[in-house]
Coordinates of C-alpha atoms and ligand atoms in Angstrom, one line a residue:
M1 CA 3.5 24.7 -30.0
T2 CA 4.0 21.4 -28.2
R3 CA 1.0 19.6 -26.8
Y4 CA 2.3 18.0 -23.6
F5 CA 1.2 14.5 -22.6
D6 CA 4.0 13.6 -20.2
H7 CA 2.8 15.0 -16.9
S8 CA 4.0 11.8 -15.1
A9 CA 7.6 12.5 -16.2
T10 CA 7.4 16.0 -14.9
S11 CA 4.7 18.6 -14.7
P12 CA 5.2 22.3 -15.5
M13 CA 5.8 24.4 -12.5
R14 CA 2.7 26.1 -11.0
P15 CA 2.8 29.9 -11.1
V16 CA 2.4 29.9 -7.3
A17 CA 5.5 27.7 -7.0
I18 CA 7.5 30.0 -9.3
E19 CA 6.5 33.1 -7.3
T20 CA 7.3 31.4 -4.0
W21 CA 10.6 30.2 -5.4
V22 CA 11.7 33.6 -6.6
R23 CA 10.5 35.4 -3.5
N24 CA 12.7 33.1 -1.3
A25 CA 15.7 32.8 -3.6
T26 CA 17.7 35.2 -1.4
A27 CA 17.2 33.2 1.8
L28 CA 20.5 32.5 3.4
N29 CA 21.6 29.5 5.5
P30 CA 18.8 28.4 7.8
G31 CA 21.5 27.2 10.2
G32 CA 22.8 30.7 10.7
Q33 CA 22.5 31.9 14.3
Y34 CA 21.7 35.5 13.4
A35 CA 18.7 37.4 12.0
S36 CA 19.0 36.3 8.3
G37 CA 19.6 32.7 9.3
R38 CA 16.6 32.8 11.6
A39 CA 14.5 34.3 8.8
A40 CA 15.6 31.5 6.4
R41 CA 14.8 29.0 9.2
R42 CA 11.3 30.3 9.5
I43 CA 10.6 29.9 5.8
L44 CA 11.9 26.3 6.0
D45 CA 9.9 25.5 9.1
E46 CA 6.7 26.9 7.5
A47 CA 7.3 24.7 4.4
R48 CA 7.9 21.7 6.6
E49 CA 4.7 22.4 8.6
Q50 CA 2.7 22.9 5.5
V51 CA 3.9 19.6 3.9
A52 CA 3.2 17.8 7.2
R53 CA -0.3 19.2 7.5
L54 CA -1.2 18.4 3.9
L55 CA 0.0 14.8 4.1
G56 CA -1.0 13.8 7.6
A57 CA 2.5 13.8 9.1
D58 CA 4.2 15.7 12.0
P59 CA 6.6 18.4 10.9
I60 CA 9.6 16.5 12.4
E61 CA 8.8 13.6 10.1
V62 CA 9.4 15.7 6.9
I63 CA 13.0 15.2 5.6
F64 CA 13.7 17.4 2.6
T65 CA 15.8 15.8 -0.1
S66 CA 17.1 16.6 -3.6
S67 CA 14.7 14.3 -5.4
G68 CA 12.2 11.5 -5.2
T69 CA 15.1 9.2 -6.2
E70 CA 17.1 10.3 -3.1
A71 CA 14.1 9.9 -0.8
D72 CA 13.5 6.4 -2.2
N73 CA 17.2 5.5 -1.7
I74 CA 17.2 6.8 1.9
G75 CA 13.9 5.0 2.7
V76 CA 14.9 1.6 1.2
R77 CA 18.6 1.4 2.0
G78 CA 18.3 3.4 5.3
L79 CA 15.6 1.0 6.7
Y80 CA 17.5 -2.0 5.4
C81 CA 20.7 -0.9 7.2
A82 CA 18.7 -0.1 10.4
S83 CA 17.4 -3.7 10.5
G84 CA 19.2 -6.9 11.5
S85 CA 17.4 -9.0 8.8
S86 CA 18.5 -9.7 5.2
R87 CA 15.0 -10.4 3.9
V88 CA 13.6 -7.6 1.6
I89 CA 10.2 -7.6 0.0
T90 CA 9.4 -5.4 -3.1
T91 CA 7.2 -5.6 -6.1
A92 CA 7.8 -6.5 -9.8
I93 CA 6.8 -3.1 -11.0
E94 CA 8.9 -0.6 -9.1
H95 CA 10.4 2.5 -10.6
P96 CA 14.3 2.2 -10.9
A97 CA 14.6 4.5 -7.9
V98 CA 13.4 1.6 -5.8
R99 CA 14.2 -1.4 -8.1
D100 CA 17.9 -0.5 -8.5
T101 CA 18.3 0.5 -4.9
V102 CA 17.0 -2.9 -3.8
A103 CA 19.3 -4.6 -6.4
H104 CA 22.3 -2.8 -4.8
L105 CA 21.5 -3.8 -1.2
V106 CA 24.5 -5.9 -0.1
G107 CA 23.6 -9.3 1.2
A108 CA 19.8 -8.9 0.7
D109 CA 17.5 -11.9 0.0
V110 CA 14.9 -10.3 -2.2
V111 CA 11.3 -11.5 -2.4
I112 CA 9.2 -10.1 -5.3
L113 CA 5.4 -9.5 -5.0
E114 CA 3.9 -10.2 -8.4
V115 CA 1.0 -8.3 -10.1
D116 CA -2.0 -9.7 -12.0
E117 CA -2.9 -8.8 -15.6
T118 CA -4.5 -5.6 -14.4
G119 CA -1.1 -4.4 -13.0
H120 CA -2.2 -4.6 -9.4
L121 CA -0.5 -6.7 -6.6
S122 CA -2.3 -10.0 -6.4
D123 CA -0.7 -12.2 -3.7
L124 CA 0.5 -10.5 -0.5
S125 CA 1.2 -13.7 1.4
A126 CA 5.0 -13.1 1.4
L127 CA 4.4 -10.2 3.8
D128 CA 3.3 -12.6 6.6
E129 CA 7.0 -13.5 7.2
P130 CA 9.0 -10.7 8.8
A131 CA 11.6 -8.8 6.7
A132 CA 14.0 -5.9 7.0
V133 CA 11.8 -3.7 4.8
V134 CA 9.0 -3.8 2.3
A135 CA 9.4 -1.3 -0.6
C136 CA 6.2 -0.8 -2.5
M137 CA 4.8 2.0 -4.8
V138 CA 1.5 3.6 -4.2
A139 CA 0.8 4.2 -7.9
N140 CA 2.7 3.0 -10.9
N141 CA 4.5 5.5 -13.0
E142 CA 3.8 3.7 -16.3
T143 CA 0.3 2.4 -16.0
G144 CA -1.0 4.6 -13.2
A145 CA -2.2 1.4 -11.4
I146 CA -3.0 2.2 -7.7
Q147 CA -1.7 -0.5 -5.4
P148 CA -3.5 -1.9 -2.3
V149 CA -1.0 -0.2 0.0
E150 CA -3.3 -0.2 3.0
A151 CA -3.4 -4.0 2.9
V152 CA 0.4 -4.1 2.3
V153 CA 1.1 -2.0 5.4
R154 CA -1.5 -3.9 7.5
R155 CA 0.1 -7.3 6.8
A156 CA 3.7 -6.1 7.1
Q157 CA 2.9 -4.3 10.4
A158 CA 1.3 -7.4 11.8
V159 CA 4.7 -9.1 11.8
G160 CA 6.7 -5.9 12.6
T161 CA 8.2 -5.2 9.1
P162 CA 8.8 -1.5 8.3
V163 CA 7.3 -0.3 5.1
H164 CA 8.7 2.2 2.6
L165 CA 6.1 3.6 0.2
D166 CA 7.1 5.2 -3.1
A167 CA 4.3 7.8 -3.4
V168 CA 6.1 9.9 -6.0
Q169 CA 3.3 9.5 -8.6
A170 CA 0.5 9.6 -6.0
V171 CA 1.2 12.7 -3.9
G172 CA -0.8 15.7 -5.2
R173 CA -3.0 13.3 -7.3
I174 CA -4.8 11.1 -4.8
P175 CA -5.3 11.8 -1.0
I176 CA -2.4 10.7 1.1
D177 CA -2.5 10.5 4.9
F178 CA 0.9 9.3 6.2
H179 CA -0.3 8.5 9.7
A180 CA -3.5 6.8 8.6
L181 CA -1.5 4.7 6.1
G182 CA 0.8 3.6 8.9
A183 CA 3.9 3.4 6.7
T184 CA 7.4 3.9 8.2
T185 CA 8.7 6.1 5.3
L186 CA 7.2 7.6 2.2
A187 CA 8.9 9.3 -0.7
A188 CA 7.6 12.2 -2.8
S189 CA 8.9 14.5 -5.5
A190 CA 7.9 18.2 -6.0
H191 CA 8.2 18.3 -9.8
K192 CA 5.4 15.7 -10.2
F193 CA 2.9 18.1 -8.6
G194 CA 4.0 21.4 -10.1
G195 CA 6.9 22.2 -7.8
P196 CA 10.5 22.7 -8.8
R197 CA 12.6 19.8 -10.2
G198 CA 15.4 18.7 -7.9
V199 CA 13.3 18.9 -4.7
G200 CA 11.8 15.9 -2.9
F201 CA 11.1 14.8 0.6
L202 CA 10.9 11.7 2.7
L203 CA 8.3 11.3 5.4
A204 CA 10.0 9.3 8.1
R205 CA 8.6 8.2 11.5
R206 CA 10.7 8.8 14.5
S207 CA 11.2 5.1 14.9
P208 CA 12.5 3.0 13.2
A209 CA 14.4 5.8 11.6
P210 CA 16.3 5.1 8.4
R211 CA 20.1 5.2 8.6
P212 CA 21.6 8.1 6.7
L213 CA 23.3 7.6 3.4
L214 CA 25.2 10.9 3.7
F215 CA 27.1 12.3 6.7
G216 CA 27.8 15.9 7.5
G217 CA 26.2 18.7 9.3
G218 CA 23.2 16.9 10.9
Q219 CA 20.4 18.8 9.1
E220 CA 17.1 17.0 8.7
R221 CA 17.5 14.9 11.8
G222 CA 20.9 13.8 10.5
I223 CA 19.0 11.6 8.0
R224 CA 19.8 13.9 5.1
P225 CA 22.6 16.3 6.1
G226 CA 23.5 19.3 3.9
T227 CA 22.6 22.9 3.8
N228 CA 18.9 23.2 2.9
D229 CA 17.4 24.5 -0.3
V230 CA 15.0 26.9 1.4
A231 CA 13.5 28.4 -1.8
G232 CA 13.0 24.9 -3.2
A233 CA 11.3 23.6 0.0
A234 CA 9.0 26.7 0.1
A235 CA 8.1 26.3 -3.6
A236 CA 7.4 22.6 -3.1
A237 CA 5.1 23.3 -0.2
A238 CA 3.2 26.0 -2.1
A239 CA 2.7 23.7 -5.1
L240 CA 1.5 20.9 -2.8
G241 CA -1.0 23.2 -1.2
E242 CA -2.5 24.1 -4.5
A243 CA -2.4 20.5 -5.8
V244 CA -4.1 19.1 -2.7
G245 CA -6.7 21.9 -2.7
E246 CA -7.9 21.2 -6.2
L247 CA -7.2 17.5 -6.1
E248 CA -10.8 16.1 -6.4
E249 CA -11.9 18.6 -9.0
E250 CA -8.7 18.1 -11.1
A251 CA -8.9 14.3 -10.9
R252 CA -12.5 14.5 -12.2
R253 CA -11.6 16.9 -15.0
V254 CA -8.5 14.9 -16.1
A255 CA -10.4 11.6 -15.9
G256 CA -13.0 13.0 -18.4
L257 CA -10.2 14.0 -20.8
R258 CA -8.4 10.7 -20.4
D259 CA -11.7 8.7 -21.1
R260 CA -12.3 10.8 -24.2
L261 CA -8.7 10.1 -25.4
R262 CA -9.1 6.3 -24.7
E263 CA -12.5 6.1 -26.4
R264 CA -11.4 8.0 -29.5
I265 CA -8.2 6.0 -29.9
L266 CA -10.2 2.7 -29.6
A267 CA -12.7 4.0 -32.2
T268 CA -10.1 5.3 -34.8
V269 CA -7.1 3.0 -34.5
E270 CA -7.2 -0.8 -35.2
D271 CA -5.6 -3.3 -32.9
V272 CA -5.0 -1.4 -29.7
E273 CA -4.3 -2.7 -26.2
V274 CA -5.0 -0.6 -23.1
H275 CA -2.9 -1.4 -20.1
T276 CA -4.2 1.2 -17.6
V277 CA -6.9 -0.6 -15.6
E278 CA -8.8 0.8 -12.6
P279 CA -8.1 1.6 -9.8
A280 CA -5.6 4.0 -11.5
L281 CA -4.5 7.6 -11.5
T282 CA -6.9 9.5 -13.6
G283 CA -4.3 11.1 -15.8
H284 CA -2.7 7.9 -17.1
L285 CA -3.4 6.1 -20.4
N286 CA -0.8 3.4 -21.2
V287 CA -1.6 1.9 -24.6
S288 CA 0.1 -0.4 -27.1
F289 CA -0.1 -0.4 -30.9
P290 CA 1.2 -3.9 -31.7
G291 CA 3.4 -3.9 -34.8
A292 CA 4.9 -0.5 -34.1
E293 CA 8.0 0.3 -32.1
G294 CA 7.5 2.6 -29.1
D295 CA 10.4 4.8 -30.1
S296 CA 9.1 5.3 -33.7
L297 CA 5.7 6.4 -32.2
I298 CA 7.4 8.8 -29.8
M299 CA 9.5 10.3 -32.7
L300 CA 6.6 10.7 -35.0
L301 CA 4.5 12.2 -32.2
D302 CA 7.3 14.6 -31.4
A303 CA 7.6 15.6 -35.1
A304 CA 3.9 16.3 -35.1
G305 CA 4.2 18.5 -31.9
F306 CA 3.1 16.0 -29.2
A307 CA 5.3 15.2 -26.2
A308 CA 4.7 11.7 -24.8
S309 CA 7.0 8.9 -23.7
T310 CA 7.2 5.1 -23.9
G311 CA 7.2 4.9 -20.1
S312 CA 10.1 2.5 -20.1
A313 CA 13.8 3.4 -20.2
C314 CA 15.6 2.6 -23.5
H315 CA 19.1 1.3 -22.9
S316 CA 21.9 2.1 -25.4
G317 CA 19.6 2.4 -28.4
V318 CA 18.0 -1.1 -27.9
N319 CA 14.3 -1.2 -27.7
R320 CA 13.3 -3.0 -24.5
A321 CA 9.9 -4.0 -23.4
S322 CA 8.9 -2.4 -20.1
H323 CA 9.4 -4.6 -17.0
V324 CA 6.1 -3.3 -15.7
L325 CA 4.1 -4.5 -18.7
L326 CA 5.9 -7.8 -18.9
A327 CA 5.1 -8.4 -15.2
Q328 CA 1.5 -7.8 -16.0
G329 CA 1.6 -10.5 -18.7
V330 CA 1.8 -8.3 -21.8
E331 CA 3.6 -10.1 -24.7
E332 CA 7.0 -8.6 -25.4
R333 CA 6.2 -7.6 -29.0
V334 CA 3.1 -5.8 -27.8
A335 CA 4.9 -4.1 -24.9
R336 CA 7.5 -2.7 -27.3
G337 CA 4.8 -0.7 -29.1
T338 CA 3.7 1.2 -26.1
V339 CA 3.1 4.9 -25.5
R340 CA 2.3 6.4 -22.1
F341 CA 0.1 9.4 -22.4
T342 CA -0.2 11.3 -19.1
L343 CA -2.5 14.2 -18.7
G344 CA -2.4 16.9 -16.1
R345 CA -3.1 20.4 -14.9
T346 CA -2.3 22.1 -18.3
T347 CA -4.1 19.6 -20.5
A348 CA -7.1 21.0 -22.3
E349 CA -9.8 19.4 -24.5
D350 CA -8.3 20.8 -27.7
D351 CA -5.0 19.0 -26.8
V352 CA -6.9 15.7 -26.7
D353 CA -8.8 16.5 -29.9
A354 CA -5.5 17.4 -31.7
L355 CA -3.9 14.2 -30.6
V356 CA -6.7 11.9 -31.6
S357 CA -6.9 13.4 -35.0
A358 CA -3.2 13.0 -35.6
L359 CA -2.8 9.6 -34.1
P360 CA -4.2 7.2 -36.7
E361 CA -1.7 8.4 -39.4
I362 CA 1.2 8.3 -36.8
V363 CA 0.4 4.7 -35.9
R364 CA 0.1 3.8 -39.6
R365 CA 3.5 5.2 -40.3
A366 CA 5.1 3.6 -37.3
R367 CA 3.6 0.2 -38.3
D368 CA 4.9 0.7 -41.8
A369 CA 8.4 1.3 -40.4
G370 CA 8.0 -2.1 -38.6
M371 CA 9.9 -3.5 -35.6
A372 CA 13.6 -3.1 -35.2
Ligands
PLP401 N1 9.4 6.9 -8.1 C1 8.5 7.0 -9.1 C2 7.3 6.1 -9.0 C3 8.6 7.9 -10.2 O1 7.7 8.0 -11.1 C4 9.8 8.7 -10.2 C5 10.0 9.7 -11.3 O2 9.6 9.4 -12.4 C6 10.7 8.7 -9.1 C7 10.5 7.7 -8.1 C8 12.0 9.5 -9.1 O3 11.7 10.8 -8.7 P1 12.7 12.0 -9.1 O4 12.5 12.3 -10.6 O5 12.3 13.2 -8.3 O6 14.0 11.6 -8.8

């Protein structure tokens, strides 16, 4: 039996999402101008309405995509292409879905907003000069740090800059109201809140609308053409409904487990650095064990039946410190010994207890193995 501590990478599908998915698997093309097409269209429309209602948007603003990555690409590149300016503002801690998209914008002059040692944006003054787009995450995938996005949007809006928010980690975990936030576009991904993998959506205001990256049949306001995955959209909406409905209670429960995990680790393992600092998502605990290599820790945890990740991508077998932790001022050697534990809907107290009793020996063995 694997004890799962990687809910931020993906969360197991909720039974309600599986049932909805299966029930709608036979839906045909929602573009069809006959009874079965209209039936599929109704299911898709209901999913769109539900997502809009749960996140404070209008149904027409919901653009279904194939992933959070695709939604981020459309938001960032689409708004950049819709603007006449070459100035782009983003943060030092973005997920590759935004970071690499920004890096591939042709002709862009990129300004980076830095974070302080707690992992939160510290200086927003670059926002006072207009730009093509600001791309900023709501909550960080590695540390869980919740960013001051209300202030980001307010300052960007004051000079007329459109804002793309990457809310992939936040949707279903903290309240999100698209209209109240005032962002131009917002990306989300169903598999992070118990929906199917391979289904995402972009909330996109009518104006300025992002330019499409794909061209074709004109579905989804032409912003994301292609025949819709009706079952996926319906399952995503069902998962989101349940996630939002239990949001407060779940956040409290998971925070209790996360606090217990943090305290027991600090009490039983020597020389530990915790990088998750409030305000943060309640399921995150990003922690370093200096002297150990993150990959050794993950392998030893896996062998003992625990699934967790380092939180940073490992390129061609070379251990790299996370750009998120380096940006927050963590020393490279320390950052390399990091594990991201993320708790969620299926995490129970005995999972935490099993982990804390196995961890001291795992850390000892990883430290004995040393650094690569
Ligand atoms: N943005 C953030 C903050 C994420 O954590 C992720 C996934 O880990 C993504 C974007 C990409 O989402 P998807 O896996 O649906 O492509």
